[in-house]
XYZ file of C-alpha atoms in Angstrom:
717
model
C -24.183 -13.786 46.054
C -21.506 -14.356 43.459
C -22.944 -11.715 41.178
C -23.295 -9.194 43.884
C -19.741 -9.917 45.138
C -18.342 -9.539 41.586
C -20.140 -6.194 40.937
C -18.872 -4.841 44.274
C -15.349 -5.792 43.234
C -15.717 -4.123 39.862
C -17.040 -0.993 41.463
C -14.073 -0.927 43.953
C -11.719 -1.468 41.025
C -13.385 1.373 39.132
C -13.233 3.628 42.202
C -9.586 2.665 42.507
C -8.985 3.396 38.888
C -10.666 6.919 39.228
C -8.709 7.712 42.321
C -5.498 6.564 40.770
C -6.233 8.588 37.627
C -6.948 11.711 39.607
C -3.796 11.251 41.710
C -1.722 10.772 38.554
C -3.161 13.892 36.955
C -2.312 15.955 40.099
C 1.214 14.524 40.251
C 1.683 15.276 36.570
C 0.573 18.913 37.027
C 2.921 19.294 39.975
C 5.704 17.703 37.956
C 5.078 20.143 35.087
C 5.088 23.187 37.351
C 8.303 21.979 38.918
C 9.844 21.443 35.599
C 8.942 24.921 34.431
C 10.183 26.404 37.623
C 13.540 24.568 37.361
C 14.176 25.421 33.817
C 13.337 22.056 32.266
C 10.278 23.466 30.532
C 12.477 25.893 28.568
C 14.776 23.033 27.601
C 11.748 21.057 26.384
C 10.496 23.948 24.217
C 14.092 24.357 22.749
C 14.341 20.626 22.107
C 10.856 20.634 20.492
C 11.807 23.524 18.263
C 15.164 21.930 17.225
C 13.537 18.534 16.671
C 10.657 19.955 14.637
C 12.997 22.042 12.423
C 15.218 18.962 11.738
C 12.151 16.831 10.907
C 10.968 19.373 8.379
C 14.462 19.746 6.920
C 15.074 16.057 6.479
C 11.675 15.692 4.831
C 12.488 18.485 2.366
C 15.984 17.062 1.719
C 14.512 13.608 0.981
C 12.096 15.259 -1.483
C 14.950 17.003 -3.244
C 17.167 13.864 -3.213
C 14.432 11.651 -4.868
C 13.560 14.294 -7.414
C 17.210 14.724 -8.340
C 17.619 10.934 -8.722
C 14.601 10.868 -11.027
C 15.974 13.737 -13.202
C 19.498 12.229 -13.364
C 18.165 8.769 -14.271
C 15.954 9.951 -17.137
C 17.318 13.411 -17.995
C 13.635 14.306 -17.612
C 14.046 18.043 -18.291
C 15.639 17.449 -21.674
C 13.708 14.533 -23.315
C 10.655 14.972 -25.488
C 7.137 14.975 -24.211
C 6.373 11.579 -25.655
C 9.466 10.123 -23.896
C 8.366 11.678 -20.656
C 4.881 10.094 -21.008
C 6.373 6.643 -21.999
C 8.466 6.750 -18.821
C 5.199 6.426 -16.858
C 4.941 2.674 -17.631
C 2.070 0.245 -17.270
C -0.740 1.391 -14.966
C 1.193 4.660 -14.136
C 0.610 5.825 -17.665
C -3.110 5.036 -17.437
C -3.583 7.150 -14.269
C -1.504 10.052 -15.607
C -3.611 10.021 -18.834
C -6.663 11.168 -16.871
C -4.744 14.141 -15.450
C -3.725 15.014 -19.036
C -7.354 14.496 -20.180
C -8.665 16.890 -17.520
C -6.156 19.559 -18.542
C -6.948 19.194 -22.243
C -10.743 19.579 -21.673
C -12.253 22.967 -22.593
C -13.606 23.416 -19.060
C -13.442 21.601 -15.743
C -17.098 20.541 -16.010
C -16.541 19.007 -19.444
C -13.403 17.287 -18.174
C -15.455 15.788 -15.312
C -18.186 14.711 -17.782
C -15.667 12.954 -19.944
C -14.478 10.957 -16.937
C -17.965 10.083 -15.776
C -19.052 9.043 -19.265
C -15.762 7.648 -20.701
C -15.865 5.606 -23.974
C -12.168 5.540 -24.843
C -10.696 3.494 -22.004
C -12.747 0.350 -22.889
C -13.969 0.174 -26.471
C -17.779 -0.366 -27.089
C -18.376 0.523 -23.397
C -19.228 3.667 -21.572
C -17.751 3.478 -18.042
C -17.443 5.821 -15.096
C -13.688 6.334 -14.440
C -14.350 7.971 -11.058
C -16.317 4.948 -9.931
C -13.904 2.328 -11.292
C -10.576 3.877 -10.408
C -8.914 5.927 -7.568
C -8.103 8.988 -9.589
C -9.540 11.801 -7.519
C -5.990 12.939 -6.877
C -5.430 13.533 -10.658
C -8.767 15.347 -10.815
C -7.861 17.584 -7.840
C -4.362 18.261 -9.231
C -5.558 19.166 -12.691
C -8.182 21.572 -11.234
C -5.513 23.082 -8.980
C -3.095 23.592 -11.984
C -5.819 25.246 -13.963
C -6.797 27.594 -11.153
C -3.316 28.604 -9.864
C -1.324 31.140 -11.895
C 1.564 28.868 -12.541
C 1.092 27.727 -16.158
C 3.629 30.152 -17.585
C 6.595 28.875 -15.624
C 5.640 25.267 -14.611
C 4.771 22.528 -17.064
C 1.847 20.253 -16.093
C 3.993 17.204 -15.800
C 6.321 18.872 -13.353
C 3.467 20.174 -11.277
C 2.349 16.438 -11.045
C 5.671 14.857 -10.192
C 6.691 17.617 -7.759
C 3.499 17.031 -5.878
C 4.333 13.307 -5.501
C 7.897 14.072 -4.394
C 6.382 16.656 -1.969
C 4.294 13.882 -0.549
C 7.380 11.940 0.135
C 8.595 14.830 2.278
C 5.372 14.453 4.298
C 5.949 10.685 4.427
C 9.446 10.920 5.858
C 8.331 13.612 8.348
C 5.449 11.414 9.531
C 7.867 8.575 10.105
C 10.129 10.947 11.972
C 7.270 12.127 14.195
C 6.047 8.546 14.992
C 9.449 7.445 16.113
C 9.821 10.609 18.206
C 6.460 10.108 19.864
C 7.328 6.506 20.736
C 10.814 7.135 22.071
C 10.475 10.686 23.496
C 13.446 12.006 21.604
C 13.849 13.431 18.082
C 17.139 11.590 17.749
C 15.109 8.496 17.159
C 13.198 10.281 14.356
C 16.456 11.368 12.723
C 17.716 7.746 12.731
C 14.425 6.435 11.292
C 14.412 9.000 8.461
C 18.101 8.262 7.634
C 17.406 4.545 7.508
C 14.469 5.155 5.248
C 16.595 7.107 2.749
C 19.584 4.742 2.806
C 17.309 1.645 2.326
C 15.498 3.502 -0.536
C 15.449 0.374 -2.752
C 13.276 -1.459 -0.213
C 11.305 1.415 1.268
C 9.987 3.225 -1.710
C 9.778 2.980 -5.530
C 8.437 6.533 -6.175
C 11.426 7.667 -8.243
C 10.620 5.275 -11.118
C 6.851 4.607 -10.619
C 5.694 8.111 -9.733
C 1.880 7.942 -10.511
C 1.496 4.522 -8.754
C -1.380 4.635 -6.318
C 0.674 3.516 -3.299
C 2.940 6.616 -3.727
C -0.140 8.799 -3.186
C -1.574 6.681 -0.425
C 1.357 5.653 1.851
C 2.160 9.231 2.998
C -1.359 9.543 4.334
C -1.070 6.124 5.910
C 2.107 7.236 7.721
C 0.330 10.404 9.010
C -2.502 8.225 10.164
C -0.163 5.991 12.207
C 1.462 8.944 13.791
C -1.830 10.386 14.721
C -3.050 7.042 16.166
C 0.243 6.773 18.115
C -0.430 10.187 19.652
C -4.120 9.437 20.223
C -3.314 6.370 22.310
C -1.383 8.402 24.774
C -3.080 8.464 28.258
C -4.633 11.637 29.756
C -5.003 13.676 26.619
C -6.889 16.871 27.010
C -10.391 16.692 25.419
C -9.657 19.305 22.863
C -6.366 17.718 21.942
C -8.070 14.274 21.661
C -10.794 15.665 19.353
C -8.196 17.334 17.071
C -6.246 14.132 16.955
C -9.321 12.151 16.021
C -9.909 14.649 13.264
C -6.386 14.106 12.011
C -6.886 10.310 12.098
C -10.156 10.715 10.164
C -8.716 12.994 7.475
C -5.579 10.896 6.914
C -7.679 7.623 6.818
C -10.142 9.139 4.355
C -7.389 10.420 2.037
C -5.556 7.061 2.277
C -8.851 5.244 1.321
C -9.545 7.663 -1.508
C -6.107 7.294 -3.211
C -5.526 3.503 -3.304
C -7.770 0.710 -4.436
C -6.104 -1.711 -2.020
C -6.933 0.540 0.962
C -9.515 -1.955 2.404
C -6.952 -4.783 2.636
C -4.412 -2.548 4.480
C -7.033 -1.185 6.898
C -8.311 -4.724 7.558
C -4.871 -5.589 8.841
C -5.023 -2.500 10.932
C -8.432 -3.427 12.278
C -7.034 -6.891 13.228
C -4.276 -5.128 15.150
C -6.827 -3.081 17.101
C -9.022 -6.138 17.647
C -6.186 -8.323 19.080
C -4.859 -5.596 21.348
C -8.282 -4.629 22.596
C -9.105 -8.287 23.429
C -5.797 -8.473 25.400
C -6.742 -5.233 27.226
C -3.707 -3.394 25.935
C -5.625 -0.411 24.348
C -8.456 1.696 25.767
C -11.686 0.254 24.341
C -13.325 3.627 23.764
C -10.480 4.858 21.516
C -10.482 1.497 19.621
C -14.241 1.972 18.972
C -13.647 5.403 17.574
C -10.948 3.975 15.218
C -13.371 1.268 13.990
C -15.974 3.952 13.328
C -13.423 6.208 11.534
C -12.393 3.356 9.230
C -15.928 2.487 8.318
C -16.999 6.019 7.810
C -13.976 6.854 5.657
C -14.736 3.846 3.401
C -18.384 4.776 3.091
C -17.499 8.351 2.132
C -15.121 7.039 -0.499
C -17.949 4.683 -1.665
C -20.270 7.704 -2.196
C -17.523 9.687 -3.959
C -16.941 6.645 -6.199
C -20.589 6.471 -7.184
C -21.377 3.656 -4.787
C -18.627 1.339 -5.884
C -19.861 -2.152 -4.970
C -16.379 -3.497 -4.295
C -16.093 -1.092 -1.356
C -19.449 -2.104 0.052
C -18.522 -5.727 -0.140
C -15.100 -5.268 1.549
C -14.164 -7.559 4.409
C -13.206 -4.440 6.444
C -16.738 -3.154 6.741
C -18.090 -6.621 7.586
C -15.354 -7.157 10.076
C -15.720 -3.892 11.904
C -19.506 -4.208 12.072
C -19.131 -7.738 13.387
C -16.800 -6.603 16.203
C -19.192 -3.878 17.285
C -22.237 -6.243 17.231
C -20.353 -8.995 19.117
C -19.528 -6.516 21.875
C -23.153 -5.909 22.479
C -23.599 -9.641 23.225
C -20.464 -9.988 25.325
C -20.144 -7.038 27.677
C -18.057 -8.710 30.399
C -15.180 -9.845 28.259
C -12.503 -8.275 30.544
C -13.631 -9.772 33.812
C -13.186 -13.118 35.502
C -10.320 -15.623 36.051
C -7.690 -16.472 33.497
C -9.465 -19.565 32.117
C -12.824 -17.849 32.241
C -11.540 -14.860 30.214
C -9.686 -17.116 27.765
C -12.927 -19.018 26.943
C -14.788 -15.802 26.548
C -12.115 -14.527 24.159
C -12.159 -17.684 22.092
C -15.948 -17.540 21.880
C -15.740 -13.797 21.040
C -13.228 -14.595 18.244
C -15.464 -17.358 16.880
C -18.507 -15.075 17.046
C -16.778 -12.230 15.190
C -15.413 -14.597 12.518
C -18.807 -16.168 11.883
C -20.553 -12.823 11.800
C -17.912 -11.436 9.401
C -18.276 -14.323 6.965
C -22.145 -14.180 7.200
C -22.299 -10.359 6.659
C -19.744 -10.381 3.758
C -21.464 -13.265 2.032
C -24.831 -11.659 2.409
C -23.599 -8.249 1.080
C -21.839 -9.867 -1.931
C -24.771 -11.986 -2.845
C -27.221 -9.039 -2.400
C -24.998 -6.821 -4.647
C -24.037 -9.718 -6.978
C -20.425 -8.689 -6.401
C -17.699 -10.632 -8.169
C -15.050 -7.989 -8.725
C -12.575 -9.260 -6.118
C -13.039 -13.018 -6.657
C -9.719 -13.202 -8.456
C -7.953 -12.018 -5.245
C -9.377 -14.866 -3.244
C -8.474 -17.406 -5.967
C -4.934 -16.025 -5.958
C -4.720 -16.229 -2.155
C -6.157 -19.786 -2.126
C -3.574 -21.034 -4.616
C -0.709 -19.010 -3.068
C -1.124 -20.572 0.398
C -1.400 -24.066 -1.018
C -5.123 -24.757 -0.876
C -5.110 -26.442 -4.256
C -3.605 -25.535 -7.651
C -5.669 -23.434 -10.053
C -5.772 -23.064 -13.789
C -7.527 -19.760 -13.475
C -5.784 -17.298 -15.810
C -6.233 -14.241 -13.632
C -4.996 -15.955 -10.398
C -1.977 -17.455 -12.266
C -1.156 -14.028 -13.762
C -0.700 -12.761 -10.174
C 1.070 -15.914 -8.910
C 3.710 -15.709 -11.667
C 4.597 -12.116 -11.038
C 7.649 -11.661 -8.766
C 5.994 -8.762 -7.006
C 3.250 -11.101 -5.695
C 5.675 -13.809 -4.654
C 7.417 -14.412 -1.336
C 9.873 -11.763 -0.003
C 13.311 -12.628 -1.505
C 16.073 -13.357 0.924
C 18.351 -10.703 -0.509
C 15.925 -8.059 0.776
C 16.884 -9.036 4.337
C 20.560 -9.018 3.270
C 20.339 -5.466 2.018
C 18.515 -4.372 5.171
C 21.143 -6.086 7.375
C 23.917 -4.253 5.378
C 22.597 -0.971 6.860
C 22.185 -2.535 10.368
C 18.413 -1.924 10.112
C 17.364 -5.576 10.178
C 19.730 -6.406 13.172
C 18.417 -3.383 15.102
C 14.763 -4.274 14.257
C 15.090 -7.890 15.349
C 16.784 -6.830 18.593
C 13.986 -4.445 19.489
C 11.266 -6.696 18.166
C 12.400 -9.791 20.236
C 12.454 -7.689 23.454
C 9.079 -6.217 22.849
C 7.469 -9.459 21.887
C 8.611 -11.049 25.193
C 7.331 -7.974 27.165
C 4.024 -8.110 25.141
C 3.576 -11.844 26.044
C 4.152 -11.173 29.733
C 1.736 -8.235 29.708
C -0.836 -10.203 27.823
C -0.770 -13.068 30.320
C -1.031 -10.658 33.192
C -3.885 -8.782 31.599
C -5.722 -12.079 31.072
C -5.344 -13.068 34.725
C -7.936 -12.090 37.313
C -8.184 -8.264 37.249
C -11.075 -7.777 39.593
C -9.139 -7.077 42.658
C -7.257 -3.965 43.599
C -4.061 -5.834 44.145
C -4.052 -7.504 40.770
C -4.784 -4.206 39.078
C -1.966 -2.680 40.924
C 0.477 -5.356 39.843
C -0.820 -5.042 36.240
C -0.173 -1.310 36.362
C 3.478 -1.882 37.352
C 3.852 -4.469 34.602
C 2.432 -2.316 31.833
C 4.616 0.679 32.356
C 6.998 -0.571 29.767
C 4.322 -1.387 27.124
C 2.441 1.703 26.555
C -0.660 1.646 24.294
C 1.112 3.411 21.401
C 4.058 1.090 21.625
C 1.678 -2.021 21.749
C -0.126 -0.728 18.660
C 3.104 -0.193 16.668
C 4.513 -3.593 17.785
C 1.452 -5.464 16.501
C 1.319 -3.321 13.422
C 4.856 -4.222 12.651
C 4.330 -7.943 13.200
C 1.210 -8.292 11.021
C 2.530 -6.110 8.213
C 5.776 -8.004 8.374
C 3.799 -11.213 7.795
C 2.064 -9.539 4.811
C 5.396 -8.477 3.405
C 6.938 -12.005 3.703
C 3.934 -13.463 1.927
C 3.656 -10.801 -0.829
C 6.781 -8.900 -1.790
C 4.798 -5.959 -3.275
C 3.573 -5.175 0.289
C 7.092 -4.889 1.699
C 6.906 -1.062 1.403
C 4.306 -1.010 4.204
C 6.585 -2.969 6.453
C 10.124 -1.646 5.657
C 9.222 1.980 6.337
C 7.778 1.027 9.676
C 10.860 -1.164 10.398
C 12.841 2.112 10.360
C 10.503 3.681 12.913
C 10.271 0.645 15.218
C 14.081 -0.092 15.226
C 15.023 3.498 15.826
C 12.337 3.846 18.596
C 13.758 0.806 20.457
C 17.354 1.982 20.333
C 16.313 5.345 21.805
C 13.758 3.993 24.286
C 14.502 4.612 27.938
C 12.148 1.741 28.908
C 14.056 -0.835 26.884
C 17.534 0.187 28.136
C 16.321 0.383 31.679
C 14.895 -3.173 31.414
C 18.113 -4.572 29.881
C 20.336 -2.922 32.419
C 18.344 -4.067 35.252
C 18.471 -7.661 33.984
C 22.258 -7.514 34.160
C 22.236 -5.519 37.431
C 23.967 -2.504 35.977
C 21.109 -0.018 36.044
C 21.695 3.602 37.004
C 19.794 6.591 35.457
C 23.133 7.868 34.030
C 24.013 4.517 32.406
C 20.503 4.274 30.958
C 20.759 7.844 29.369
C 24.308 7.072 28.078
C 23.031 3.908 26.231
C 19.921 5.656 25.042
C 21.815 8.418 23.284
C 25.249 6.860 22.534
C 24.060 3.825 20.633
C 21.835 5.754 18.048
C 24.584 8.437 17.591
C 27.216 5.743 16.910
C 24.862 4.160 14.357
C 24.238 7.586 12.771
C 27.958 8.211 12.470
C 28.496 4.774 11.006
C 25.734 5.218 8.447
C 26.982 8.631 7.363
C 30.548 7.405 7.043
C 29.674 4.270 5.067
C 26.805 5.438 2.842
C 27.328 9.172 2.307
C 29.950 8.695 -0.463
C 27.655 6.288 -2.305
C 24.728 8.708 -2.096
C 26.786 11.545 -3.493
C 28.044 9.221 -6.310
C 24.454 8.364 -7.144
C 23.636 12.081 -7.399
C 26.469 12.665 -9.826
C 25.666 9.735 -12.095
C 23.834 10.850 -15.208
C 21.761 8.712 -17.505
C 19.200 9.298 -20.250
C 15.823 7.774 -21.101
C 16.203 5.550 -24.211
C 13.319 3.572 -25.751
C 13.328 4.355 -29.501
C 11.137 1.469 -30.469
C 8.225 2.584 -28.265
C 8.717 6.233 -29.239
C 8.612 5.187 -32.978
C 5.390 3.231 -32.361
C 3.672 6.129 -30.544
C 4.613 8.627 -33.156
C 3.390 6.279 -35.979
C 0.019 5.769 -34.187
C -0.481 9.483 -33.881
C 0.436 10.305 -37.431
C -1.093 7.275 -39.327
C -4.248 6.140 -37.593
C -7.642 7.802 -37.136
C -8.250 9.423 -33.754
C -11.174 7.063 -33.049
C -9.216 3.969 -33.942
C -9.471 0.978 -31.429
C -6.306 -0.644 -30.376
C -5.796 -4.168 -28.845
C -2.596 -5.506 -27.233
C -1.013 -6.074 -23.838
C -2.411 -4.146 -20.847
C 0.935 -2.507 -20.066
C 1.506 -1.187 -23.631
C -2.056 -0.055 -24.187
C -1.811 2.257 -21.084
C 0.938 4.119 -22.950
C -1.090 4.182 -26.185
C -3.903 5.880 -24.367
C -1.556 8.384 -22.656
C 0.592 9.235 -25.693
C -2.017 9.033 -28.543
C -5.457 9.332 -26.970
C -6.668 6.279 -28.994
C -9.382 4.010 -27.701
C -8.385 0.738 -25.996
C -9.859 -2.723 -25.780
C -8.329 -3.415 -22.306
C -5.983 -1.813 -19.727
C -3.977 -2.592 -16.616
C -6.582 -1.668 -13.946
C -7.564 -5.279 -13.296
C -10.299 -4.862 -10.606
C -13.388 -5.412 -12.840
C -14.543 -8.958 -13.704
C -15.821 -7.969 -17.166
C -12.417 -6.363 -18.041
C -10.527 -9.465 -16.826
C -12.642 -11.696 -19.109
C -12.081 -9.236 -21.998
C -8.304 -9.190 -21.402
C -8.119 -12.875 -21.473
C -9.900 -13.067 -24.782
C -7.653 -10.235 -26.277
C -4.608 -12.166 -25.057
C -5.540 -15.004 -27.363
C -3.280 -13.277 -29.839
C -0.500 -15.015 -27.907
C -2.288 -18.374 -27.682
C -2.621 -21.343 -30.049
C -5.710 -20.205 -31.830
C -6.872 -20.055 -35.469
C -6.755 -16.682 -37.296
C -10.524 -16.824 -37.741
C -11.023 -17.219 -33.953
C -8.675 -14.408 -33.035
C -10.197 -12.123 -35.601
C -13.763 -12.846 -34.386
C -12.720 -12.172 -30.711
C -10.934 -8.850 -31.645
C -13.792 -7.616 -33.824
C -16.259 -8.268 -31.043
C -14.491 -5.514 -29.183
C -14.457 -3.157 -32.147
C -10.657 -3.612 -32.674
C -9.136 -1.753 -35.704
C -5.414 -2.414 -34.922
C -3.615 -5.109 -32.832
C -0.083 -4.642 -31.489
C 2.018 -7.757 -31.137
C 5.131 -7.666 -28.978
C 8.089 -10.016 -29.492
C 9.018 -9.686 -25.813
C 5.749 -11.483 -24.949
C 5.442 -13.877 -27.904
C 9.064 -15.119 -27.269
C 9.205 -14.338 -23.617
C 12.216 -15.604 -21.605
C 11.795 -13.488 -18.430
C 9.696 -16.118 -16.692
C 10.363 -19.852 -16.300
C 8.226 -22.362 -18.201
C 4.787 -22.515 -16.766
C 4.684 -18.738 -15.900
C 5.248 -17.205 -19.353
C 2.102 -15.548 -20.547
C 1.781 -18.020 -23.444
C 2.049 -20.926 -20.943
C -0.774 -19.448 -18.812
C -2.966 -19.164 -21.878
C -2.205 -22.668 -22.979
C -3.025 -24.043 -19.562
C -6.270 -22.130 -19.448
C -7.174 -23.257 -22.923
C -6.366 -26.871 -22.040
C -3.301 -26.973 -24.445
C 0.094 -28.520 -23.909
C 2.837 -25.958 -23.175
C 5.808 -25.388 -25.504
C 9.339 -26.733 -24.690
C 10.781 -29.569 -22.674
C 9.090 -30.274 -19.377
C 6.088 -31.932 -17.843
C 2.435 -31.249 -18.633
C -0.660 -32.210 -16.851
C -2.080 -35.508 -18.297
C -5.372 -33.934 -19.343
C -3.759 -31.176 -21.487
C -3.968 -31.931 -25.200
C -1.938 -30.697 -28.206
C -3.464 -27.674 -29.867
C -4.980 -27.904 -33.313
C -3.472 -24.624 -34.418
C 0.034 -23.035 -34.202
C 0.711 -20.038 -31.933
C -1.000 -16.984 -33.512
C 1.696 -14.361 -32.712
C 4.348 -16.534 -34.461
C 2.363 -17.752 -37.374
C 0.943 -14.475 -38.445
C 4.371 -13.210 -39.440
C 4.519 -15.736 -42.165
C 1.826 -13.798 -43.968
C -0.157 -16.949 -45.000
C -3.400 -16.431 -46.917
C -5.476 -17.587 -43.917
C -3.909 -14.758 -41.925
C -3.618 -12.042 -44.540
C -7.321 -12.382 -45.314
C -8.007 -10.894 -41.880
C -4.857 -9.089 -40.890
C -2.537 -6.711 -42.788
C 0.793 -5.578 -41.282
C 1.023 -1.827 -41.340
C 3.958 -1.133 -38.980
C 7.047 -3.041 -37.786
C 10.235 -2.433 -35.903
C 12.583 -4.511 -33.679
C 10.003 -4.760 -30.880
C 6.470 -4.246 -32.184
C 4.307 -5.485 -35.049
C 1.009 -3.676 -35.754
C -1.693 -5.377 -37.842
C -4.820 -3.693 -39.187
C -7.973 -5.835 -39.062
C -9.893 -6.084 -42.335
C -13.494 -4.966 -42.429
C -15.653 -7.869 -43.616
C -19.284 -7.303 -44.357
C-alpha cells in the first residue's frame, strides 16, 4: 500500500506541476500582450538596444585600453623584432614560436607536418606538438594570416596580439551579459565591466603575458557561463533552448581546446552542477545535457590532440560518467522525507566518489598514464598530507603563483568596493540558498509542500543558484592557488554587480525591515549601483588616464646580446641546454634545438629537466657532462640569477630543491633534515667559472656578459 500511495502522490504532484506550468505560460503570454499594448514592449526593445550597444562599446574600449597599455609599457611598435620576441617570456615564447614556425613554413601542409613530427623542441626526440600542447589557436591564426590579404599592412606579431586583445573584448562583453541576465538590467553589466577594468591587476594579466593559454581560454569560459545562465531560465522555447545548448557546446569545446588545465576547471563546474542537482535547485534534464557536453567536448579535443592520454585519464570524464551511472541505480533521489532523502544523497555521493576513483584508476592503469602525477604530489604536499622531496612538486610549491592568495589581493579589491559588495551579496545569497536547500530536501510529495517550495524558491532562480555555487567553489580554488584567482575575480565583478541591481535581494531586505514598497525597491535597485559607478569614475578615472600617458620602453640588453650571438655564432642545428624559461626564448628567437622547455605536462620531459638542472647542483664536471651529452647538448647556458638566486627564501631556491632531491645539505645558515649529507663536489655553476682543468677538459666558455655564461661542450670520442 505504501508504494501505491507514494506513486499516486507523485502523479498528483506531476499533474499539479503540469497544470501550474500551463497556467504560468498562459499568464506570461497575457502579460506580454498587455505589456506590448501598454507600450512597455517598446521600452524593453529600446532598453535592449541601448544595453546591447553599451555592452559592445565597453568591450571594444577595454580592448583598446589594454592594447594601449601594452604599447606604452614596451614601446612595442618601435623596438626590434628580437626584443618583441623576448617580451614573450617563459612559456609564452614557446607557444608563439609555433605561430612563427607555421608562418615561415613554405606551405601550410609542410608547416603542419613540422609540428606533427617536431625534432627541435626536444633534442634526440621526435614529438607531436599538436598532441602534447594546446596550440591549435596558433595554427588557426597562422593559416588565417596566410589566407587573408593583410600581409602588406599588418605584421604577423600584431595580427597575433590584436587577436588576443580582441578576445578580451569578448570576455568583458560576456561578463556584462551574464550580469545583465542575472539582474534583469544592463546597468548591472556596466558596473561589472567597470569593476573588471579597474581591478585589472587582479582580473587579468593579458597585457604582459599575451600568448598565455588562459588568455585564450577564459573569454570562451565567460561565454559558456553566460550561455549556461541563459539556458537555466525556465520556459525557454525549444528552438531557443537548442541554440543555447549549441552555444554552450561551442564555447566549452573552444575553452577545452585552448588550455591544458581545462579539465580541472570543468571538474569544478561539474561539481557545481552535481551539488545543485542533488539539492533540486537545477532541472535535471539540463544538468544531464551539460554533463554530456563537457564529456563530448573533451573527447573531441582528445581526437584533435591525437588521443592525448592525459585527457582520457582526466578526473572530469570519470566523474561525469560516474554521476550518470549512479543515477541509473538511484532513480528516486528526490522523493521521500527529509531524513530519507538525506541518507539517499549521502549514499549517492559515496557511490559517485567510489565509481570515480575506480574508473579513473582503471583508465590510468590501462593507459599506463603518469603525465599528471606531479599535480597530485603537489596537491598532497600543499594541503599538508606529508612533506615531499619530489623535485617537480617542490618546484610548484615554491612558486608564488601556486601559493595561497595573498591578503593584499583582498585589500586591493576592497579599495574599489568590489570585495565589500561581493561579500554583502554573497552572504545574503548563501543564507537564501541554505533555506531553499533545506526546503527542497523536506517532503516534496504533497501538493502543499510543493506549493510552499515554489514560494520559497522565487528568489533563488536556477541561474542565480548556479552562479552562486560557481563563485563559492572557484573562490575556494583562488584562495588555495593564487594563479587561479583570475577565474574568481572576474566572476566576483559579475556576482557583486548582479546583487546590487537585483530586485529580489532589495525586496527581501526591505521586507525584513518592514520598509518595502515597489517604488523603494526600484529606487534602491538603481540608485546604489549608479552611486558606485559615479564614485568609481571620480576616484579611478584620473589614475587610468595617467596610466595611458605613462611611456616606458622594453630594455633587456643582456638577453638581446645573447640571442644575437647565438644566431650569428652557432650552427642552426646546435642543441642548447639551460633553464626552461630561457630556452623558450632561444627557440623563438634563434630556432635552435632545445633539451627541455617550460611545457611541464610530460613525465619524460620532467625527468629530463631535472637532469639538465644538475648544472646548478653539486655535481662533478664529469657527471654533468655525461648527462648533457646524453641529450645531444652542444652548448649550455648558465644564468647568474639562478646560480646565485635571492628571489626565493632558503629551501625554495632552485639550487636548494636540487640539493634536497639529491640528498645534499643546503647552502647557508639554517636547518637541514638529519639524513641530508654534505656533497662530495662543489656547486657546478660556481666552480666552472674558475676554469680548472677538470672543467675545461669538457667545457669551453664561448660567450659571457653580466647575466649569461655560454659553454661549449667538447666532443670526446
